[in-house]
mmCIF file of C-alpha atoms and ligand atoms in Angstrom:
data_model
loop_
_atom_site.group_PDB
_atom_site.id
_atom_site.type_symbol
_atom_site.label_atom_id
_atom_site.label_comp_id
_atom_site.label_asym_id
_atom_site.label_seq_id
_atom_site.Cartn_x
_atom_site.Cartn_y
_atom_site.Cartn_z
ATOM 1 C CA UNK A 1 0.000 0.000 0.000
ATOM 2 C CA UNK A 2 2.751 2.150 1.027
ATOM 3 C CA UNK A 3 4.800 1.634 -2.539
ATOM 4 C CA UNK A 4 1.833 2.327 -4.016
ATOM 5 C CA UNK A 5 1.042 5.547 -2.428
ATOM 6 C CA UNK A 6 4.922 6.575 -3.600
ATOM 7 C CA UNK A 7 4.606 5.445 -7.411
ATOM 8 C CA UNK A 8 1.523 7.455 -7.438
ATOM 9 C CA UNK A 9 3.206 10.557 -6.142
ATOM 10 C CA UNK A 10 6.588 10.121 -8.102
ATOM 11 C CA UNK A 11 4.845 8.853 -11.587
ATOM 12 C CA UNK A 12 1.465 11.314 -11.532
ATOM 13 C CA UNK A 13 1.557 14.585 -13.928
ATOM 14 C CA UNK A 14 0.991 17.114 -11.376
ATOM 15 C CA UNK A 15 -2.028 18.583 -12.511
ATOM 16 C CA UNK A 16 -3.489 14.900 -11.438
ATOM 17 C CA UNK A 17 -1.771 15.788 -8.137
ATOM 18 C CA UNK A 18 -3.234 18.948 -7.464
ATOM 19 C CA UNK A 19 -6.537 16.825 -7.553
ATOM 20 C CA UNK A 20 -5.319 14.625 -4.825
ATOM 21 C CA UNK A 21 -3.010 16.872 -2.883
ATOM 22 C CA UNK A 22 -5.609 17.454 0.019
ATOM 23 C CA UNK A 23 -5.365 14.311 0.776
ATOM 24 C CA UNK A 24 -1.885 13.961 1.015
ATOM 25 C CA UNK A 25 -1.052 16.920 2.717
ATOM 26 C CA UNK A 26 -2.879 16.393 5.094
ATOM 27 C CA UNK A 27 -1.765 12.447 6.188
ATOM 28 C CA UNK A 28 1.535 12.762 5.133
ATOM 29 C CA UNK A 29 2.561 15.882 6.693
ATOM 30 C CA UNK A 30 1.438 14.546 9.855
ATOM 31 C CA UNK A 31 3.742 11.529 9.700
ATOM 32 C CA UNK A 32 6.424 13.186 8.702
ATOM 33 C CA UNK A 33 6.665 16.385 10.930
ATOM 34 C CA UNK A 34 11.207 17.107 11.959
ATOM 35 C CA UNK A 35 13.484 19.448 11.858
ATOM 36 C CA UNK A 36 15.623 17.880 9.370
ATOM 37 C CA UNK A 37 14.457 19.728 6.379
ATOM 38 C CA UNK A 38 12.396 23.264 6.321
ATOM 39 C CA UNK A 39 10.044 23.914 3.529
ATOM 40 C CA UNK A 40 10.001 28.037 3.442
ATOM 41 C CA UNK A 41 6.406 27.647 1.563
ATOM 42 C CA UNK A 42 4.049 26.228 3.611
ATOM 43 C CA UNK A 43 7.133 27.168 6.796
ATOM 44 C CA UNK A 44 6.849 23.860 8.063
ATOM 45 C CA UNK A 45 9.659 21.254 9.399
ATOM 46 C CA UNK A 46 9.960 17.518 8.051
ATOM 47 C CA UNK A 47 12.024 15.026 8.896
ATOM 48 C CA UNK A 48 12.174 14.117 5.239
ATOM 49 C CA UNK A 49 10.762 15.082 2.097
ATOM 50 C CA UNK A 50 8.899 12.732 -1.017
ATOM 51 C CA UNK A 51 11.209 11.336 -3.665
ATOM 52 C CA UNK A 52 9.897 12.527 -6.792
ATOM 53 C CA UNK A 53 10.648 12.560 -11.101
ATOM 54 C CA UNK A 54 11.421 10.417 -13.526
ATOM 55 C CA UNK A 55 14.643 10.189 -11.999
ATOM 56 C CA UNK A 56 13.398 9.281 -8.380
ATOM 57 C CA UNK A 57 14.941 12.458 -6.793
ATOM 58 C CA UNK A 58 15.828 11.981 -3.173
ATOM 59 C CA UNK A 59 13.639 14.242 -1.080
ATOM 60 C CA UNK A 60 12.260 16.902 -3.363
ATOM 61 C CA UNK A 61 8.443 16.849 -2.496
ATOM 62 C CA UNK A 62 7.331 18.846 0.304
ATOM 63 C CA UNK A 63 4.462 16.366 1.894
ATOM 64 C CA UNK A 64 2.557 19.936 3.202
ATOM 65 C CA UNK A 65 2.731 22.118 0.162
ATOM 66 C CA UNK A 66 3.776 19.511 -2.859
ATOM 67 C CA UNK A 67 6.560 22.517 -3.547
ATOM 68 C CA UNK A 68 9.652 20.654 -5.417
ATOM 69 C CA UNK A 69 13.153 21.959 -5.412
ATOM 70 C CA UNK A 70 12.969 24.318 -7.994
ATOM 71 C CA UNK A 71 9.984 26.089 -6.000
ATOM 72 C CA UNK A 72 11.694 26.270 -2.965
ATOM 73 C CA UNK A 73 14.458 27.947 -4.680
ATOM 74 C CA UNK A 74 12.257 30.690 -6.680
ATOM 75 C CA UNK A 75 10.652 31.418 -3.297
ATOM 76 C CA UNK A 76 13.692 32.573 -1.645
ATOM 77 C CA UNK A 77 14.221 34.552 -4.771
ATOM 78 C CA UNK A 78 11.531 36.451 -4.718
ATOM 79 C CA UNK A 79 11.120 36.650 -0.577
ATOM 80 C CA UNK A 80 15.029 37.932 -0.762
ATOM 81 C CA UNK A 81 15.068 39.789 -3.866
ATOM 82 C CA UNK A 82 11.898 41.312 -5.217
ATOM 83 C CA UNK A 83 8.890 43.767 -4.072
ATOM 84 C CA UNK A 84 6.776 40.700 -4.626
ATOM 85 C CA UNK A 85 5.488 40.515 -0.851
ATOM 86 C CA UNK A 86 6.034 43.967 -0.406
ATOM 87 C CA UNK A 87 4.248 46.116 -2.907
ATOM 88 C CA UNK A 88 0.861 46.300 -4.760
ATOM 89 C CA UNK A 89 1.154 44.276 -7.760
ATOM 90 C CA UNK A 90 -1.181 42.783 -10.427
ATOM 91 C CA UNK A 91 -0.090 39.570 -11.164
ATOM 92 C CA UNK A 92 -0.819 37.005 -14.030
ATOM 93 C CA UNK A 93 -0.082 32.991 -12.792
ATOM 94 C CA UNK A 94 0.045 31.238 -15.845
ATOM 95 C CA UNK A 95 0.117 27.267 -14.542
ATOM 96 C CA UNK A 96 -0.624 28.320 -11.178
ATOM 97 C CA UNK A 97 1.640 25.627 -8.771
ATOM 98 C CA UNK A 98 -0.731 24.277 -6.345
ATOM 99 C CA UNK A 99 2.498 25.525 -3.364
ATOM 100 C CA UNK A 100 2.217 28.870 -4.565
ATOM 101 C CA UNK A 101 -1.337 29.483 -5.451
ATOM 102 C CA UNK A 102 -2.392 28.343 -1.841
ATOM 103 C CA UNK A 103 -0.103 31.465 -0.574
ATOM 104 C CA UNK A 104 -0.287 33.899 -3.616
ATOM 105 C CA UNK A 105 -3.989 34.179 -3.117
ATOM 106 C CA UNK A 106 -3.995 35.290 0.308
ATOM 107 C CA UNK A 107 -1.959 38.193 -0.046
ATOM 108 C CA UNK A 108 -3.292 41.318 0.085
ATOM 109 C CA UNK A 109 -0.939 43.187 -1.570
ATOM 110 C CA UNK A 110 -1.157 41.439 -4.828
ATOM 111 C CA UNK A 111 -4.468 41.849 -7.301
ATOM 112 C CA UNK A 112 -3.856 37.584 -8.317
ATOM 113 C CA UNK A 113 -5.253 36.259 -11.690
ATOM 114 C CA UNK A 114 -4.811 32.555 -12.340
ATOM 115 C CA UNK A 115 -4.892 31.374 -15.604
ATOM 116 C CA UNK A 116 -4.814 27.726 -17.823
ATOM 117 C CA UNK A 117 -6.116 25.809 -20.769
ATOM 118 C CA UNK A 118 -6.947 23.053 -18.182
ATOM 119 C CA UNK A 119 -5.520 23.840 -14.514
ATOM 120 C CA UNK A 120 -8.513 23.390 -12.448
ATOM 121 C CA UNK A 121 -6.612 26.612 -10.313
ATOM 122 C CA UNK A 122 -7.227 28.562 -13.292
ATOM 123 C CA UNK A 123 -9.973 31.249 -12.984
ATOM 124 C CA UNK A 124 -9.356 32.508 -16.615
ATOM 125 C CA UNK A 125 -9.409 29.751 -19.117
ATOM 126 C CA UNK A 126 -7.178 30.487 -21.567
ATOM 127 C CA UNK A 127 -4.410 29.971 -24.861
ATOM 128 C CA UNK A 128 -1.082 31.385 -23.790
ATOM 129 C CA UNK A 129 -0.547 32.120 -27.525
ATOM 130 C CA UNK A 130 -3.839 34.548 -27.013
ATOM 131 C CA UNK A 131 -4.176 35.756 -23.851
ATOM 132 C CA UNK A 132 -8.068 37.386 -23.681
ATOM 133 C CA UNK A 133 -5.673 41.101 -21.963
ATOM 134 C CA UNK A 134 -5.494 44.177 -23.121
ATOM 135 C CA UNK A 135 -1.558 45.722 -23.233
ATOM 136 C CA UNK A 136 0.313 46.793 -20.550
ATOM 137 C CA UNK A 137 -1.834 44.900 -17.712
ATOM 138 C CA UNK A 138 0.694 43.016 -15.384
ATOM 139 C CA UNK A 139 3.600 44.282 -12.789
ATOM 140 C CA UNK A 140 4.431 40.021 -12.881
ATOM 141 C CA UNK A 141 3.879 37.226 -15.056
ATOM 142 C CA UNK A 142 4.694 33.666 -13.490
ATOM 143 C CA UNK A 143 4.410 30.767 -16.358
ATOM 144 C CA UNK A 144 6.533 27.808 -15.185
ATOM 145 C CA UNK A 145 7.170 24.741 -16.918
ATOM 146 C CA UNK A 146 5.258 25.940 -19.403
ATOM 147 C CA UNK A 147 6.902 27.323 -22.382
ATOM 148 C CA UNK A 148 8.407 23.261 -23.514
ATOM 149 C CA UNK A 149 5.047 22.134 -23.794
ATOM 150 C CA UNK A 150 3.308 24.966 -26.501
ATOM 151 C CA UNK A 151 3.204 24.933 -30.321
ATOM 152 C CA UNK A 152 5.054 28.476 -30.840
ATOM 153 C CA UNK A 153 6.993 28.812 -27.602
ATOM 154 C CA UNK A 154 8.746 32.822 -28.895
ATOM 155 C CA UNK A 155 4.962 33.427 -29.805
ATOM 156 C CA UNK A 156 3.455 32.570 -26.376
ATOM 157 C CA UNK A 157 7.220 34.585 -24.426
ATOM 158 C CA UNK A 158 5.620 38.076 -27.219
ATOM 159 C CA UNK A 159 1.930 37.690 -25.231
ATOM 160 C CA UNK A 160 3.644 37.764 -22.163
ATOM 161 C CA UNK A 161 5.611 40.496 -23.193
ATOM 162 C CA UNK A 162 2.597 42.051 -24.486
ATOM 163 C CA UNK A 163 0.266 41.431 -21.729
ATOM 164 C CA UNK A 164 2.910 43.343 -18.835
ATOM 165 C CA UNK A 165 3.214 46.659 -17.942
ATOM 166 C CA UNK A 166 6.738 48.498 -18.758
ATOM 167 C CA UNK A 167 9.026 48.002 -16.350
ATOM 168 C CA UNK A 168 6.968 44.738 -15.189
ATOM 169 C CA UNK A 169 9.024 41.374 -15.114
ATOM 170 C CA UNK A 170 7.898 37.546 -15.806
ATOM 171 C CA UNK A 171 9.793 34.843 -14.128
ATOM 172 C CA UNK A 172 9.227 31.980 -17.032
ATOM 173 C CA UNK A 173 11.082 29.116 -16.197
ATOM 174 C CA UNK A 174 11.561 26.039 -18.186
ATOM 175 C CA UNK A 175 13.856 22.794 -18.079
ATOM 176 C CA UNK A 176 17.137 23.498 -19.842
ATOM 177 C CA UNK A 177 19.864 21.211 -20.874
ATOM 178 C CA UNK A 178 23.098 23.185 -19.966
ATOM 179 C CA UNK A 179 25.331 21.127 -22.250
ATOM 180 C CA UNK A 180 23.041 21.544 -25.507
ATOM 181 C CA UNK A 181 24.169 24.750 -26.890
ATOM 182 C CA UNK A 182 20.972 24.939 -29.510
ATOM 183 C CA UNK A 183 17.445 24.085 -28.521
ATOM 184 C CA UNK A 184 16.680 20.405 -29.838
ATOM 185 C CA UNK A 185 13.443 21.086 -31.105
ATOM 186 C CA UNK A 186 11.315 18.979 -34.636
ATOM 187 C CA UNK A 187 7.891 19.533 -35.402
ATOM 188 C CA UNK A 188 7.898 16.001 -36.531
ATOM 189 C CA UNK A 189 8.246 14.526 -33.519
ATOM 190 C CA UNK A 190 5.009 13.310 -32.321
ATOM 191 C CA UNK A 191 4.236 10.392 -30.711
ATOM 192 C CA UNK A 192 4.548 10.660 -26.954
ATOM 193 C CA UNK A 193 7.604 7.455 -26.990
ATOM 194 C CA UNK A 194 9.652 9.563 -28.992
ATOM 195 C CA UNK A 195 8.972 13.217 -27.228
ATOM 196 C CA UNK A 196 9.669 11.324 -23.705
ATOM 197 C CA UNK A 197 13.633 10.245 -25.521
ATOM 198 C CA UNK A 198 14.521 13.286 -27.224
ATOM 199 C CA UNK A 199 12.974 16.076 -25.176
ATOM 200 C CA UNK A 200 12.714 14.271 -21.605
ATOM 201 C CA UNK A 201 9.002 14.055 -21.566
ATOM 202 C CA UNK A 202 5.981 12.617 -23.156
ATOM 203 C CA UNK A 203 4.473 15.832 -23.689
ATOM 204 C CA UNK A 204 7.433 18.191 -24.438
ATOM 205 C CA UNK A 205 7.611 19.590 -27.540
ATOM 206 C CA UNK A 206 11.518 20.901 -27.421
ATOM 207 C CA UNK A 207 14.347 20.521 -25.095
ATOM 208 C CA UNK A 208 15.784 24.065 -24.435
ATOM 209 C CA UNK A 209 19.363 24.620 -24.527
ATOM 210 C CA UNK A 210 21.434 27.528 -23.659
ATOM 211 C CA UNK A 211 19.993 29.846 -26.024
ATOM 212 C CA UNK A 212 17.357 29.699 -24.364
ATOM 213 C CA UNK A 213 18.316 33.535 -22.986
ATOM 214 C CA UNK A 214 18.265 34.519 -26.730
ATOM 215 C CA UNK A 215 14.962 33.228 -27.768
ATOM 216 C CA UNK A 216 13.535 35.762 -24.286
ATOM 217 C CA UNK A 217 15.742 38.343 -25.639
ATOM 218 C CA UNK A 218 14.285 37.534 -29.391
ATOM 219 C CA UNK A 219 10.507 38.103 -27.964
ATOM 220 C CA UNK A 220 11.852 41.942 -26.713
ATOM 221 C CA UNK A 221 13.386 40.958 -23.377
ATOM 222 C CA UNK A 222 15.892 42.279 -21.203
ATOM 223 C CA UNK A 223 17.020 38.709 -19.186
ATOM 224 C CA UNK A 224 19.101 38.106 -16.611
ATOM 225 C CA UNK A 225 20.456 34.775 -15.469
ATOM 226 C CA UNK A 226 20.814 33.875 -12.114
ATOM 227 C CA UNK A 227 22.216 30.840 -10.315
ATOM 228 C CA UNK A 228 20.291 32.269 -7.146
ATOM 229 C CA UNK A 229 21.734 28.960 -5.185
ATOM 230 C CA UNK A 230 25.066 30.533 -5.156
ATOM 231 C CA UNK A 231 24.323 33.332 -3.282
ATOM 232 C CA UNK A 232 22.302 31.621 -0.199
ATOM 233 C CA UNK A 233 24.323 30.146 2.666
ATOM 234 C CA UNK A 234 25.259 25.848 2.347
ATOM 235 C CA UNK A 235 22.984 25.356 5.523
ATOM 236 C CA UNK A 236 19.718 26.748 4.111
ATOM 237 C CA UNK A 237 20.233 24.723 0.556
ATOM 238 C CA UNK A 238 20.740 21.786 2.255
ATOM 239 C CA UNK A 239 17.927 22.050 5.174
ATOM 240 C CA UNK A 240 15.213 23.109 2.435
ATOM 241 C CA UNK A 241 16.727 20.966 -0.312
ATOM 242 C CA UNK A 242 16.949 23.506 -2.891
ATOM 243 C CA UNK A 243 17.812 23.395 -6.700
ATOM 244 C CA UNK A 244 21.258 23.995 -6.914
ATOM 245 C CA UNK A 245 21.467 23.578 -10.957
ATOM 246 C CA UNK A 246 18.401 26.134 -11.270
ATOM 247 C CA UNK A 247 19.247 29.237 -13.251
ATOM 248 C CA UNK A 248 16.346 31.934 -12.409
ATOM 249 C CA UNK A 249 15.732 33.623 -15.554
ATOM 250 C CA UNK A 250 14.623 37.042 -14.947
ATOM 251 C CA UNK A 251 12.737 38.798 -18.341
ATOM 252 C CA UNK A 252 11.955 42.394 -17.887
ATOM 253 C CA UNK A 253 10.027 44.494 -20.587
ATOM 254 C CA UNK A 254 11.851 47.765 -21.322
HETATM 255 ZN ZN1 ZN B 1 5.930 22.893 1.852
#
C-alpha cells in the first residue's frame, strides 16, 4: 500500500496531483513532521521530504505544500530579492503551482489572476498564444514549466511580453539542458515514446538549450540569469533541499 502511495506521487503529472493533494497533505505531513528539512512555503519542518521525477529524486516533495526543489528555490528569490510581498502588484499565474497558489492568493498586496487551458486553479481559461488582456496589464507574469510544452513557444514569451506593464518582469522558467548549446526542437516529432527520448518528456515539444536567454531576448526581453543557489548560505540549501542547478531567468520588458 505504502509503494503504491509513492509510485503514485513520483509517476502522476501534477495537474493529477493537485486533484489529490488534500489528501496527502494532510496524512503525510502529519507523519512526517522534523526538523531535518524546512520547507520556506508552507514554513513547516519535516524530517524528510517525497522522492519525486522520472529520476526518483531523493527528497524533493514537500508532503505539506507539494513545492519541489525548484519552488523552494524561486521562493527565496523572490522573498530575498523582489517587491513581490512587499508592494501592490497585479499579477498574471500562468500554470498556477498548487504551493504557490495556496499562498499567492492570500496576499493582500497582490491583485492575483490565475490562468490555464486546463488547470482546475485557473480562474481565466485560456491559450497562452492569445491571452483574452489588453496591453500593458501586469507588474508580474509567473508561467513555469510551461513554455516546452506549446506549439510556438517565442509566440506565447511576445503575449507575455505584451500582456505586462513596462518596467513589469515575468519569471518563465523552463527545463534546460546546460550542455546543448541549440534548442533540440522537430515539429515532426510526435508520438509521446519519442517526445519522452529526445525532449525528456511525453508531452514536451523541445528541449531548451542555452539559447534559451536569446529566444527571451528575441521576444523583446531584457534577461538576466541567475544561479540564485550561489548566493544563499550551504545550511539553508541543504535544510530546504533547494535546486542547486536552477538558473532563475529574470525577463523584464523595457
Ligand atoms: Zn511545503
Amino acid at each position: 500500500m505504502r509503494r503504491a502511495k509513492l509510485f503514485l506521487i513520483q509517476k502522476l503529472p501534477r495537474h493529477q496531483l493537485i486533484r489529490f493533494s488534500f489528501i496527502f497533505s494532510n496524512i503525510f505531513s502529519i507523519f512526517l513532521k522534523g526538523n531535518k528539512h524546512y520547507c520556506p512555503i508552507c514554513e513547516t519542518g519535516f524530517s524528510r521530504f517525497f522522492s519525486y521525477g522520472s529520476k526518483n529524486r531523493n527528497n524533493s516533495l514537500c508532503p505539506g505544500c507539494l513545492s519541489l526543489e525548484r519552488h523552494r528555490l524561486l521562493w527565496f528569490y523572490l522573498k530575498n530579492e523582489t517587491n513581490f510581498f512587499r508592494d501592490k502588484l497585479k499579477v498574471l499565474h500562468l500554470a498556477p503551482e498548487q504551493c504557490f497558489y495556496r499562498k499567492f492568493k492570500k496576499m493582500s498586496n497582490l491583485e492575483y489572476v490565475t490562468g490555464d487551458l486546463n488547470s482546475p486553479l485557473a480562474e481565466v481559461k485560456l491559450d497562452i498564444h492569445k491571452m483574452p488582456f489588453t496591453d500593458n496589464l501586469f507588474d508580474v507574469v509567473f508561467a513555469n514549466h510551461v513554455l516546452e510544452h506549446v506549439e510556438d513557444d517565442v509566440k506565447a514569451m511576445k503575449e507575455v511580453y505584451r500582456v505586462l506593464k513596462p518596467g513589469g518582469w515575468a519569471i518563465l522558467q523552463v527545463p534546460i539542458d546546460t550542455k546543448r548549446d541549440r534548442t533540440l526542437e522537430d515539429k515532426n516529432i510526435v508520438e509521446p515514446i519519442d517526445r519522452e527520448r529526445l525532449f525528456g518528456q511525453y508531452d514536451h515539444l523541445r528541449l531548451y538549450g542555452r539559447d534559451y536567454i536569446d529566444r527571451l531576448a528575441s521576444a523583446g526581453f531584457n534577461v538576466q540569469a541567475k544561479r540564485y543557489c550561489e548566493q544563499l548560505n550551504e545550511a539553508t540549501v541543504t535544510k530546504s533541499n533547494l535546486m542547486q542547478s536552477e538558473i532563475i531567468y529574470i525577463a523584464k520588458k523595457k
